[in-house]
Short mmCIF file of C-alpha atoms in Angstrom, two decimals:
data_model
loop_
_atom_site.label_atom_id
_atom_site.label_comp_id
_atom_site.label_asym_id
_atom_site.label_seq_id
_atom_site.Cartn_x
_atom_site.Cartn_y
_atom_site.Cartn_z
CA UNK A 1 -17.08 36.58 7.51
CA UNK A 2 -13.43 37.24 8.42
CA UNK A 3 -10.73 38.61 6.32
CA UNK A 4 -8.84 36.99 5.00
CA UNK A 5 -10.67 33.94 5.17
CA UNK A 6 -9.77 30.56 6.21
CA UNK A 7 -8.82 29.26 2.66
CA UNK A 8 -7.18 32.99 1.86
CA UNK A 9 -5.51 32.10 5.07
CA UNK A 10 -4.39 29.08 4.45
CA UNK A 11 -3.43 29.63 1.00
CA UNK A 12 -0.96 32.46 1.75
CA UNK A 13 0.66 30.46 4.65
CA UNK A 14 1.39 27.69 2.06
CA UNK A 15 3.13 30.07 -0.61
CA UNK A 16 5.26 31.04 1.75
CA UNK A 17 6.09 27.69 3.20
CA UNK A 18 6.65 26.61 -0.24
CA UNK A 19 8.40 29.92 -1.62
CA UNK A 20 10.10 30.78 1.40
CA UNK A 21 10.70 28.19 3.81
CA UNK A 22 10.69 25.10 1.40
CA UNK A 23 14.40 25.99 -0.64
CA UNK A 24 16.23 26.05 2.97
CA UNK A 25 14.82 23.03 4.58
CA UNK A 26 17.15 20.11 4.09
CA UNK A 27 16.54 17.74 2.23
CA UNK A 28 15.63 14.91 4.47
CA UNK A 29 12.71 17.08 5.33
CA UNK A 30 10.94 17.82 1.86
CA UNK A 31 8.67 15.00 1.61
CA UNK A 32 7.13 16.37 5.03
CA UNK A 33 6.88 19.99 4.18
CA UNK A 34 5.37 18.64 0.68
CA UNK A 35 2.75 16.58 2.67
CA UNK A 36 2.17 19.68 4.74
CA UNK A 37 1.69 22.23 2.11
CA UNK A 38 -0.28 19.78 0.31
CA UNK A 39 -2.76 19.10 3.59
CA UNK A 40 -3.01 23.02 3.50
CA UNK A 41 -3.74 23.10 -0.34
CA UNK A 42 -6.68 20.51 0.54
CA UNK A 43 -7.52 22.35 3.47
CA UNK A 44 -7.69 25.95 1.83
CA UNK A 45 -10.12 24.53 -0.79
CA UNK A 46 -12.55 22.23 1.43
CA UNK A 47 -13.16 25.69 3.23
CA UNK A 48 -13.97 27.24 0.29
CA UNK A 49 -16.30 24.39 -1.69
CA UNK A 50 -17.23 22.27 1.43
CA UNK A 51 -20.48 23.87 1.80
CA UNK A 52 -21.67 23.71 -1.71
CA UNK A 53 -20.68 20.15 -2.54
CA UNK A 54 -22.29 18.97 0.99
CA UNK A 55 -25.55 20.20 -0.19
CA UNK A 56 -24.78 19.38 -3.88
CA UNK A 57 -24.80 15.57 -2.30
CA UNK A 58 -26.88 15.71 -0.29
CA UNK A 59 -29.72 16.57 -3.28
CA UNK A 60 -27.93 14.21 -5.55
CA UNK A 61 -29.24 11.60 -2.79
CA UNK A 62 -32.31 13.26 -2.37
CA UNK A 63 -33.10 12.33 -6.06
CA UNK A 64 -32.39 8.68 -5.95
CA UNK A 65 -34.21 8.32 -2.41
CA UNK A 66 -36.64 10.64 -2.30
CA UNK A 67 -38.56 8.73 0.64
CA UNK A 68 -35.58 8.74 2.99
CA UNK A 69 -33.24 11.95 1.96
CA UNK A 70 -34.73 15.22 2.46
CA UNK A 71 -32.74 18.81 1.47
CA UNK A 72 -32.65 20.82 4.64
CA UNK A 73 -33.42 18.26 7.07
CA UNK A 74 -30.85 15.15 6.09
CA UNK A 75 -27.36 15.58 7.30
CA UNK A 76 -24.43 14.29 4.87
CA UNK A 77 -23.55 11.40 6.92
CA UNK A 78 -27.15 10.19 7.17
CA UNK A 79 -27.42 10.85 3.30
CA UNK A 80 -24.48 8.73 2.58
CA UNK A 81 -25.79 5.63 5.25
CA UNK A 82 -28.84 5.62 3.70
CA UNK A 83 -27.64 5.37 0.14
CA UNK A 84 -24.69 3.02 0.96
CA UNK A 85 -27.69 0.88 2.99
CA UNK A 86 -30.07 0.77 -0.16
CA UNK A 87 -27.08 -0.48 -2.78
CA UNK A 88 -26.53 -3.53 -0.31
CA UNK A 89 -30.43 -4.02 -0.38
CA UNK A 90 -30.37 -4.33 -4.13
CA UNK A 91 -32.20 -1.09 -4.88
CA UNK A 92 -30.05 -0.45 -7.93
CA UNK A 93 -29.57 -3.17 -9.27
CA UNK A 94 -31.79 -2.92 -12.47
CA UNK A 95 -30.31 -1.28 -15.36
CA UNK A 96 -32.29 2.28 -15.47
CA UNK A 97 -31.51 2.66 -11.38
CA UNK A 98 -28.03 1.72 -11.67
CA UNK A 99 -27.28 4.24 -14.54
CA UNK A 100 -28.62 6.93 -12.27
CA UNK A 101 -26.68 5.99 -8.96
CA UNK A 102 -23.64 5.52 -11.14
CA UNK A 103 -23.50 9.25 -12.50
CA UNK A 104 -24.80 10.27 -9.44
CA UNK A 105 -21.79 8.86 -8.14
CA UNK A 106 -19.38 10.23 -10.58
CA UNK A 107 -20.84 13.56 -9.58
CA UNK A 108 -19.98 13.43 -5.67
CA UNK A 109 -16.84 11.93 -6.38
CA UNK A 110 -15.78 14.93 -9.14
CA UNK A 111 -16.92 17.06 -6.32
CA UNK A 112 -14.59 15.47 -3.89
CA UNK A 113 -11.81 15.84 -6.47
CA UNK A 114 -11.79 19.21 -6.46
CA UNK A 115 -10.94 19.79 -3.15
CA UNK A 116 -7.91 16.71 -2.95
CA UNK A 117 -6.70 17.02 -6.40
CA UNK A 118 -7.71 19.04 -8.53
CA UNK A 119 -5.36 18.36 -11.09
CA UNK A 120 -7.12 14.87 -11.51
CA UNK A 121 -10.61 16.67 -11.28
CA UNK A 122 -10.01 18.70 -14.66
CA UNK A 123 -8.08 15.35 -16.81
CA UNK A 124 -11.51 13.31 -15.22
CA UNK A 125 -14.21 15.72 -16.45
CA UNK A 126 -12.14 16.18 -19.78
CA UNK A 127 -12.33 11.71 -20.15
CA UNK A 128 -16.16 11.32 -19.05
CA UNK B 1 29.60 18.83 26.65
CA UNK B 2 28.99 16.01 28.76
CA UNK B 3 32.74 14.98 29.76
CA UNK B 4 32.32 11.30 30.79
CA UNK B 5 30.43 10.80 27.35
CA UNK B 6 33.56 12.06 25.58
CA UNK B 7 36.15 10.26 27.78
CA UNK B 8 34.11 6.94 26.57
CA UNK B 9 34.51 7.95 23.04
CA UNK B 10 36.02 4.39 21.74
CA UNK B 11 33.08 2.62 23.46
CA UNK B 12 30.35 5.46 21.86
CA UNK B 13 27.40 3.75 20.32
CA UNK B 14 26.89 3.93 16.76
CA UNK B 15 25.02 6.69 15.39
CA UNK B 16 22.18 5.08 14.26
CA UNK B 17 21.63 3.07 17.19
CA UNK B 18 19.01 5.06 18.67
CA UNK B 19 17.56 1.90 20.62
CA UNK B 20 20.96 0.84 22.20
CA UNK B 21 20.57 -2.89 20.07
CA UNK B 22 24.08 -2.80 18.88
CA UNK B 23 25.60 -5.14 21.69
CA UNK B 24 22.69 -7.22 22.54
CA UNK B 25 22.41 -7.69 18.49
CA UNK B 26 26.59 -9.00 18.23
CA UNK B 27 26.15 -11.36 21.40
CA UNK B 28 22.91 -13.12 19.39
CA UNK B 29 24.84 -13.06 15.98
CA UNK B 30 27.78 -14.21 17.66
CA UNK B 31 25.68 -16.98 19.26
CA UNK B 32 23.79 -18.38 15.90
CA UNK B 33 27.05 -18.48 14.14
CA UNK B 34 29.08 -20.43 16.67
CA UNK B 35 33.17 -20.05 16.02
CA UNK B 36 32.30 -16.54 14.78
CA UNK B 37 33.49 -13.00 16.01
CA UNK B 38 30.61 -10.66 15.47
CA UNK B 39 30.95 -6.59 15.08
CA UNK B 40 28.18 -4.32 13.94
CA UNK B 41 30.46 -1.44 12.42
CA UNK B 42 27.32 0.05 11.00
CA UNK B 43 23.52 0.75 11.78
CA UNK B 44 20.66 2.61 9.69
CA UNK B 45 16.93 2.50 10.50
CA UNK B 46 15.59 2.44 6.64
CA UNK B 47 12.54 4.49 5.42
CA UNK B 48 9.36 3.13 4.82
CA UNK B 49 7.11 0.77 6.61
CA UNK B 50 4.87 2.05 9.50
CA UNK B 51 4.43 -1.13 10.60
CA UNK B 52 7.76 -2.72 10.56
CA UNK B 53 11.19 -1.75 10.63
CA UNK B 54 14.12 -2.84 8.53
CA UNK B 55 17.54 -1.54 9.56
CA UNK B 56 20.43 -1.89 7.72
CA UNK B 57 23.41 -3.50 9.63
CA UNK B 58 27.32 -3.30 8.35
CA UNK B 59 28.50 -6.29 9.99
CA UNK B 60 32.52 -7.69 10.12
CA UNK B 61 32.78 -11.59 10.96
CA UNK B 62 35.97 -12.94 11.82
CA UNK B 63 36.48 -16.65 11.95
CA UNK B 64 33.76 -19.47 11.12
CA UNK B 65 31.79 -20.12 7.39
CA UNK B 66 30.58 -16.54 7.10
CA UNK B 67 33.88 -14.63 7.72
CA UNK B 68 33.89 -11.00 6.23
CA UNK B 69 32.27 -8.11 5.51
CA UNK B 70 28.18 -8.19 5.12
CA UNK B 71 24.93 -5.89 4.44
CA UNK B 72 22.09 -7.42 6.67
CA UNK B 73 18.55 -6.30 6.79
CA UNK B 74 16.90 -6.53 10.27
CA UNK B 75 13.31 -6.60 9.85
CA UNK B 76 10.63 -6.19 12.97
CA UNK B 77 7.77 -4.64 14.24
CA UNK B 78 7.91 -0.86 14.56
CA UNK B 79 6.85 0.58 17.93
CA UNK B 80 3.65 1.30 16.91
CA UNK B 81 2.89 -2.09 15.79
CA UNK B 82 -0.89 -2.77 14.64
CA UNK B 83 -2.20 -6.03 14.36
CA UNK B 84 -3.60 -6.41 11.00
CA UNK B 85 -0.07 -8.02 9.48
CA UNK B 86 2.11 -11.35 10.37
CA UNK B 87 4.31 -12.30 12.62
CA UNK B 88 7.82 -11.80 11.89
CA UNK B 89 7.66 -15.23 12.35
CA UNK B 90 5.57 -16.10 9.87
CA UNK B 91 6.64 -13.35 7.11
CA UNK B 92 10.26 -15.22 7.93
CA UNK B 93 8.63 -18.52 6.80
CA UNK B 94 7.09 -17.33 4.05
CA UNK B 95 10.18 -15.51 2.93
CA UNK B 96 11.51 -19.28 3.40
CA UNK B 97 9.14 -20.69 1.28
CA UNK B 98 9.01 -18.50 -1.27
CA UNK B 99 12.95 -18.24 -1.86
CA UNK B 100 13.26 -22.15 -2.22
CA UNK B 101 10.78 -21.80 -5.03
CA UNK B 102 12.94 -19.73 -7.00
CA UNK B 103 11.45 -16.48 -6.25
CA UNK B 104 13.57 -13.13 -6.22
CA UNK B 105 13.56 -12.34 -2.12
CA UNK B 106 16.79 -10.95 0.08
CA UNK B 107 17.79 -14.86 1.36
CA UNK B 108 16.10 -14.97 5.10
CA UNK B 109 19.14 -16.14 7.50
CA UNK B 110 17.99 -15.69 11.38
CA UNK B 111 14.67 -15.87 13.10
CA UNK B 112 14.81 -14.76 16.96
CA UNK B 113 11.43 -14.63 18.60
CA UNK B 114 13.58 -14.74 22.03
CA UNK B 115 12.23 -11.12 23.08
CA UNK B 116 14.78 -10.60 25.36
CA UNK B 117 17.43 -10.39 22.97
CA UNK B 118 15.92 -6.76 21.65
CA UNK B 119 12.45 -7.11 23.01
CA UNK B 120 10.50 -7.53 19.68
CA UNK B 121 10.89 -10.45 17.34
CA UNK B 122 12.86 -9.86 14.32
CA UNK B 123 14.51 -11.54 11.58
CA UNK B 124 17.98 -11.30 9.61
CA UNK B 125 18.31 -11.57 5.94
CA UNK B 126 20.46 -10.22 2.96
CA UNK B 127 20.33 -6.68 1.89
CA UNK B 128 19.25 -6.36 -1.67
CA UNK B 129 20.96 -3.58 -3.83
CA UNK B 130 18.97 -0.96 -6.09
CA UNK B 131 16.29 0.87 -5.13
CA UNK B 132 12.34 0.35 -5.02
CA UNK B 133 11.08 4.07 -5.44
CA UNK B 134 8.12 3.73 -6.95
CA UNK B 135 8.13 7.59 -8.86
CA UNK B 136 11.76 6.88 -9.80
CA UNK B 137 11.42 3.79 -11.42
CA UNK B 138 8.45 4.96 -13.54
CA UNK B 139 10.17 7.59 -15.07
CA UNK B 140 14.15 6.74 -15.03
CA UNK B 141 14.94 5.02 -18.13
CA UNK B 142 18.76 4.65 -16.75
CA UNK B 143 17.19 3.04 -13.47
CA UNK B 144 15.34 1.29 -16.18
CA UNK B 145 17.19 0.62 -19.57
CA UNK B 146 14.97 -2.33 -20.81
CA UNK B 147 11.30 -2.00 -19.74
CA UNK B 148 10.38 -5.41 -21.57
CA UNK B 149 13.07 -7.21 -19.66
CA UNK B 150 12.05 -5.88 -15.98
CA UNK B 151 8.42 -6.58 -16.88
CA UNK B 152 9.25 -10.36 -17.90
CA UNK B 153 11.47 -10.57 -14.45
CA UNK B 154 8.24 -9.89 -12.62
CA UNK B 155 5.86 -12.49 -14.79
CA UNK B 156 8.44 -15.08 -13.90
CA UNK B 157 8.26 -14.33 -10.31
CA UNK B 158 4.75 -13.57 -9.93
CA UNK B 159 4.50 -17.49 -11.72
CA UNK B 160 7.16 -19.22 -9.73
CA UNK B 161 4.79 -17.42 -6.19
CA UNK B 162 1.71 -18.48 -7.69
CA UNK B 163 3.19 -21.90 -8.81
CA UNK B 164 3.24 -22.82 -4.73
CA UNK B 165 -0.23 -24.68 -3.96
CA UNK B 166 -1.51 -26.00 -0.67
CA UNK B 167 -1.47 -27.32 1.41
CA UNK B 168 2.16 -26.34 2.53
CA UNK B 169 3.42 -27.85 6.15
CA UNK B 170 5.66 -24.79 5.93
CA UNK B 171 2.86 -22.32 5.95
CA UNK B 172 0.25 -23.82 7.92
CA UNK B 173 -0.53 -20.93 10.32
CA UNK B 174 -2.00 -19.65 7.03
CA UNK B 175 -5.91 -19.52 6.65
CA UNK B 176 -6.82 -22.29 4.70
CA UNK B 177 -7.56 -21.59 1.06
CA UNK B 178 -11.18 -21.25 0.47
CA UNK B 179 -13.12 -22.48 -2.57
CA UNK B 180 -14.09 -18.96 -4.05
CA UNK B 181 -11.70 -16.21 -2.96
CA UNK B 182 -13.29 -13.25 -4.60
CA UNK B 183 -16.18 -13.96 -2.98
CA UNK B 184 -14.52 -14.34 0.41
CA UNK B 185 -13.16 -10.55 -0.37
CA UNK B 186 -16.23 -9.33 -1.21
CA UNK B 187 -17.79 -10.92 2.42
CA UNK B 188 -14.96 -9.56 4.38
CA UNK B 189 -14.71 -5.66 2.65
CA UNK B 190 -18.66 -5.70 3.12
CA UNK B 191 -17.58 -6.18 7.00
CA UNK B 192 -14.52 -3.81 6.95
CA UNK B 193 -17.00 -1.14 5.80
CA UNK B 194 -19.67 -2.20 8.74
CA UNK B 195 -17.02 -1.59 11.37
CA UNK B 196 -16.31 1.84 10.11
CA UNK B 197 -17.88 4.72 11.79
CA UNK B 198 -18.66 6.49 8.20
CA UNK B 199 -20.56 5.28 5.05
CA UNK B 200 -19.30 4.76 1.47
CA UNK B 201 -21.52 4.43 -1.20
CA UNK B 202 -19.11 4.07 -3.81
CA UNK B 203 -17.02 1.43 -2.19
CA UNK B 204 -20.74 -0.52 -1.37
CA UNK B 205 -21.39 0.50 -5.62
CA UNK B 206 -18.33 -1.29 -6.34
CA UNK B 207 -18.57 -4.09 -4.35
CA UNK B 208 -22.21 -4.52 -5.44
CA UNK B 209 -20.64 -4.92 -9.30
CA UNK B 210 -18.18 -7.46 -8.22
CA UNK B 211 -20.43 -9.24 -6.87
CA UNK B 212 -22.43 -9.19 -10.03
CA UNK B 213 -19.75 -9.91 -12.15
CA UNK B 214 -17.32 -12.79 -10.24
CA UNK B 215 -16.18 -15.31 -12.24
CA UNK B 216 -15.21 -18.95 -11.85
CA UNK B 217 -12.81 -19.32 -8.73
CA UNK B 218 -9.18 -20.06 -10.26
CA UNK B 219 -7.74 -23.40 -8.56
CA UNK B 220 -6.10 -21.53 -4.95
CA UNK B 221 -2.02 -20.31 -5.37
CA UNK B 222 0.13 -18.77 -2.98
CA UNK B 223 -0.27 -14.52 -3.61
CA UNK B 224 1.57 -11.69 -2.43
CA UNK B 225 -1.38 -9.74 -2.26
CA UNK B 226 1.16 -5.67 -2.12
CA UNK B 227 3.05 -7.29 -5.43
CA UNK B 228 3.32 -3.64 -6.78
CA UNK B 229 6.33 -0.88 -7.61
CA UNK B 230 7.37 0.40 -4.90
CA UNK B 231 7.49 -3.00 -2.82
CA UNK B 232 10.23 -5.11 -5.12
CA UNK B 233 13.77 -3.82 -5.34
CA UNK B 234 15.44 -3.14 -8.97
CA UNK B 235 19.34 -3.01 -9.29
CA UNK B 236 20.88 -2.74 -12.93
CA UNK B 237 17.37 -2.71 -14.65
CA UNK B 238 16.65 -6.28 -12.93
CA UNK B 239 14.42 -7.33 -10.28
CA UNK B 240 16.50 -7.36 -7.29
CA UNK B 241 14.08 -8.83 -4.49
CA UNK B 242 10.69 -8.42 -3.86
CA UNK B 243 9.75 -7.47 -0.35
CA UNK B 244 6.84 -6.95 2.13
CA UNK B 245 5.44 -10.71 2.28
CA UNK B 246 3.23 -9.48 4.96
CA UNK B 247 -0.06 -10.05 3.60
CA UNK B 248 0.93 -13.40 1.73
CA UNK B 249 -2.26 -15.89 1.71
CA UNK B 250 -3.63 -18.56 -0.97
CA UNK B 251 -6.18 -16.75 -3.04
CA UNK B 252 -6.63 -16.52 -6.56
CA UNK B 253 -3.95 -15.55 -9.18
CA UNK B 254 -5.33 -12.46 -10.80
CA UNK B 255 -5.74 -10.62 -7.58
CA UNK B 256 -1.96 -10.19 -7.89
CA UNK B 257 -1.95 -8.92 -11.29
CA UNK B 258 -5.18 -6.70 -10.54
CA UNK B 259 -3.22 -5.14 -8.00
CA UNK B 260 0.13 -4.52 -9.73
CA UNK B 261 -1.34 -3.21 -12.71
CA UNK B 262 -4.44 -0.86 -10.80
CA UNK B 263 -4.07 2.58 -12.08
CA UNK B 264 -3.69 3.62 -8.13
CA UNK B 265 0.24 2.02 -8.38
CA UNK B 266 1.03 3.59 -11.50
CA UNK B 267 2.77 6.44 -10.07
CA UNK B 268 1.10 8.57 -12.21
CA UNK B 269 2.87 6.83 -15.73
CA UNK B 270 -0.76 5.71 -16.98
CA UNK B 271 -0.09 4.30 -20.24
CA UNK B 272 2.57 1.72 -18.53
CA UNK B 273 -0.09 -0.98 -16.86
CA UNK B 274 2.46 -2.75 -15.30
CA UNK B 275 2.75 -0.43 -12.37
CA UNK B 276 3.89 2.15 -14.67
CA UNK B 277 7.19 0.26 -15.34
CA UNK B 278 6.24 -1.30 -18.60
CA UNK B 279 3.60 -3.28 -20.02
CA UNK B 280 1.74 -6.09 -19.30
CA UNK B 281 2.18 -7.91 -22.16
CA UNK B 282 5.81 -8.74 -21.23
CA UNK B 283 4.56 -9.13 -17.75
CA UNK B 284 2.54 -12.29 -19.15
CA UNK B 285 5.30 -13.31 -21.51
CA UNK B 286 8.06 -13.78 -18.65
CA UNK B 287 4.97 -15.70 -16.31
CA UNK B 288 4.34 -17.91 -19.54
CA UNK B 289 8.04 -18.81 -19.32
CA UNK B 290 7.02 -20.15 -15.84
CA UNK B 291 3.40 -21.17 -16.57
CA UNK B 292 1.22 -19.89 -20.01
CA UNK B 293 -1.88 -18.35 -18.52
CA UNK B 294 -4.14 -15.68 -19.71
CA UNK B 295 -5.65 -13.11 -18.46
CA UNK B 296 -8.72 -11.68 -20.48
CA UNK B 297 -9.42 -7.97 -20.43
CA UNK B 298 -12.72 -8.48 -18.21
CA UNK B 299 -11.05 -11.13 -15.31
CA UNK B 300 -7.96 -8.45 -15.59
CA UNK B 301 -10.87 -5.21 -15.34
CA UNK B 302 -12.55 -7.37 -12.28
CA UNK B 303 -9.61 -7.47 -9.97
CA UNK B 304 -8.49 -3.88 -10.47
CA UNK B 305 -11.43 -3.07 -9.25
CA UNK B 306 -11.23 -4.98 -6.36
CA UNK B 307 -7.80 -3.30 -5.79
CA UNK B 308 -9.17 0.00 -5.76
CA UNK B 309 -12.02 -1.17 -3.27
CA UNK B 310 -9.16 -3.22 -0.81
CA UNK B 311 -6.99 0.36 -1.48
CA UNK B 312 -9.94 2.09 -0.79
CA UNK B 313 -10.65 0.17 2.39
CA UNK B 314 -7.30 0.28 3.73
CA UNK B 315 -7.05 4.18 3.32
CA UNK B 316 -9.84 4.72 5.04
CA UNK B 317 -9.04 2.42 7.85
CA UNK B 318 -5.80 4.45 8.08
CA UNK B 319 -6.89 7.49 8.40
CA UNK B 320 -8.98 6.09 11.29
CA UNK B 321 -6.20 4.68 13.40
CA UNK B 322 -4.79 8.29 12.48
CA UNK B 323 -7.87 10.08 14.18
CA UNK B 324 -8.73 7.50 16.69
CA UNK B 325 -5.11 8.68 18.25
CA UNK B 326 -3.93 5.19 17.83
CA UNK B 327 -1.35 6.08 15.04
CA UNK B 328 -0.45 10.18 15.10
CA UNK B 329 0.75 10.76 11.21
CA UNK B 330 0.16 13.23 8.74
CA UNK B 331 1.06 11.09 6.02
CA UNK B 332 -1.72 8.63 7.05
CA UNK B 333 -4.16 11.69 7.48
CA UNK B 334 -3.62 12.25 4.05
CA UNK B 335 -4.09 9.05 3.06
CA UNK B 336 -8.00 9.31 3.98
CA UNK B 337 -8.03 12.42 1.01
CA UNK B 338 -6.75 9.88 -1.58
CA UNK B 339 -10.16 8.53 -1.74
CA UNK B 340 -12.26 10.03 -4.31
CA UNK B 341 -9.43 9.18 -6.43
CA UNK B 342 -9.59 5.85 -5.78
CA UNK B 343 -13.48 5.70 -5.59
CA UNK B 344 -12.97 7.58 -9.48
CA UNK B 345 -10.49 4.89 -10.73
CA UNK B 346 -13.41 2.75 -9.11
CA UNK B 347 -16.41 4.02 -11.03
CA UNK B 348 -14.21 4.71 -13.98
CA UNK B 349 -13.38 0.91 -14.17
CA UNK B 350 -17.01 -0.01 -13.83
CA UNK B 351 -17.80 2.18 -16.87
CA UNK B 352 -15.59 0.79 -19.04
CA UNK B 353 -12.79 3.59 -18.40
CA UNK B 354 -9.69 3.87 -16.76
#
């Protein structure tokens, strides 16, 4: 690994953006330094937690398909086709199934939080 | 310094002008207001809208029925133009339609689809004071004296829009109104997601529930279908004029009020479900003053969900024309990260949350 990192990178260049370069920039131009720093923000965390939640979904598939997701061999994309494909089939649609794909869900998508808004990550986990 | 520039100084084009439309835009005004002198004194592309453009025009009239000074919105397709939204033509007759029924729009004056007056089609209508920022309005109670009143001032518009039923000769490029419109939007988000190069199994979870859980198809209504804050103008506390009549169809009532009240166009003021301006309640008082209608708390938790999904969609599909090239923005790139918190507001709904 190099040092700094990509996210230690990225998270320096966008305190000083924000610190530094932000207070001078006129004003017609905050809302795109905002978007920028907050595309870094995003950025510096997905390099930090990408790897983790991929394979944290792709086992959270794994256990409602067991037949077609497999750790270590299925990608994320093919985890996510395959469970998308098996909703539209009707595979959860009884009660006990459903219950399990929904916090299933609510899992991947806390995950998925973390990296574009945190903020909303921590109120979510306090409400569920 | 470029001396033949300078020398032509009384002649300069206005700043805004960055297209050179000033002229060819006085000869046309001139020519749909016959007996009229015609001067653009002032020009200002306005912000917002990747798909069209609205520029503010300062306009002196001498002579003939409009003589004086006016604020004019131009209104046509940006550069980039995709084509998933209306015609300026049509939004023009929609706008039409839609002011003669009494609802709250800048008055439409001027449709040219002659594209060699500025090479696009556009249309002229009245500029509408105030301001429609969404994170302003939320919070400013001076924008915003009387919450009760603004809410009541969108009921009675959302009623006197929904009170227009087909068939309409003036809006007959419209798809015909079909007998169950949620399930048409399940059918055609289903497809939206098969054209996409990724999978989403939350957006396929949701739509899965609403298909469960439709309802009985409300008789068919003209909707705005982006009737949110952010797209209607408020001046003094009032509603001023809504705007963006692009996606206007006949569908079913509550997909309006689904969509103004999703927690997605709160602008982060939760507690106020009336797109965190106020509450819904007065919302539904003002439309009763049009029409008394209810809306129970299950039809109402049905079609914000199917907000969130069409939201959901339509960021995703975004942040594709953003990566396919078609569309270079940051601010659409970002839009693709807003999903998992509209895929939460999604699951949250379904729970029984949010």
């Amino acid at each position: 690994m190099n040092h700094p990192d990509a996210s230690e990178l990225l998270s320096a260049a966008r305190e000083t953006l924000m610190k530094e370069v932000f207070p001078s920039v006129p004003e017609n131009l905050h809302y795109e330094i905002r978007m920028i720093a907050s595309a870094m923000g995003i950025a510096a965390r997905e390099a930090e937690q990408r790897e983790a939640a991929t394979q944290e979904e792709i086992s959270l598939c794994s256990r409602l398909l067991p037949e077609t997701v497999v750790v270590g061999t299925t990608s994320q994309d093919e985890a996510r086709r395959a469970l998308a494909r098996a909703i539209r089939a009707g595979q959860f649609d009884q009660e006990t199934q459903g219950s399990a794909l929904h916090e299933a869900l609510q899992q991947m998508v806390l995950s998925a939080l973390r990296i574009s808004n945190p903020r909303l990550a921590n109120t979510s986990a306090g409400e569920a | 310094m470029n001396v033949a520039l300078r020398e032509s100084d009384s002649q300069s084009p206005l700043d805004g002008d960055c297209w050179g439309w000033q002229k060819k835009l006085e000869s046309y005004l001139t020519r749909v207001m016959p007996g009229s002198n015609v001067a653009i004194v002032g020009m200002q592309r306005l912000s917002g809208g990747a798909i069209q453009e609205n520029w503010l025009l300062d306009v002196h009239i001498v002579g003939g029925e409009k003589a004086g000074k006016h604020r004019w919105v131009l209104r046509t397709d940006a550069e980039s133009a995709v084509d998933v939204s209306m015609s300026r033509a049509h939004e023009f007759a929609v706008l039409t339609t839609v002011h003669e029924a009494g609802v709250e729009v800048p008055t439409p004056f001027w449709l040219c689809t002659d594209l060699g007056v500025i090479g696009r089609e556009f249309f002229v209508m009245q500029a509408v004071g105030g301001t429609a920022a969404g994170h302003r309005l939320v919070k400013d109670d001076v924008l915003v004296p009387d919450r009760p009143a603004l809410c009541r001032d969108l009921g009675r518009n959302l009623a006197r829009l929904h009170a227009i039923k087909p068939p309409s000769h003036t809006l007959d490029f419209l798809p015909v109104p079909v007998a169950d419109p949620a399930q048409e939007l399940i059918t055609q988000y289903l497809g939206f997601l098969d054209a996409l190069p990724w999978s989403f199994p939350t957006i396929e979870w949701g739509l899965r529930w609403l298909q469960h859980n439709k309802s009985a198809p409300a008789e068919a209504c003209l909707i705005h279908r982006d009737f949110r804050t952010g797209n209607y103008m408020v001046d003094q506390g009032r509603v001023s004029g809504i705007l963006d009549w692009e996606f206007t169809a006949w569908g079913d009532w509550r997909e309006d009020l689904g969509w103004l009240t999703a927690r997605c166009w709160r602008f982060g003021k939760n507690e106020n479900l009336a797109g965190g301006v106020g509450a819904l309640r007065d919302v539904m008082a003002g439309y009763a003053d049009i029409c008394p209608r209810t809306l129970s708390e299950d039809e109402l938790r049905y079609w914000q969900v199917m907000a969130h999904v069409r939201w959901a969609i339509i960021a995703v599909q975004q942040t594709e024309r953003h990566l396919s090239g078609q569309q270079h923005s940051l601010e659409l790139a970002l839009t693709g990260r807003l999903l998992p918190e509209l895929e939460n507001n999604i699951l949250q709904l379904m729970g029984g949350r949010a």
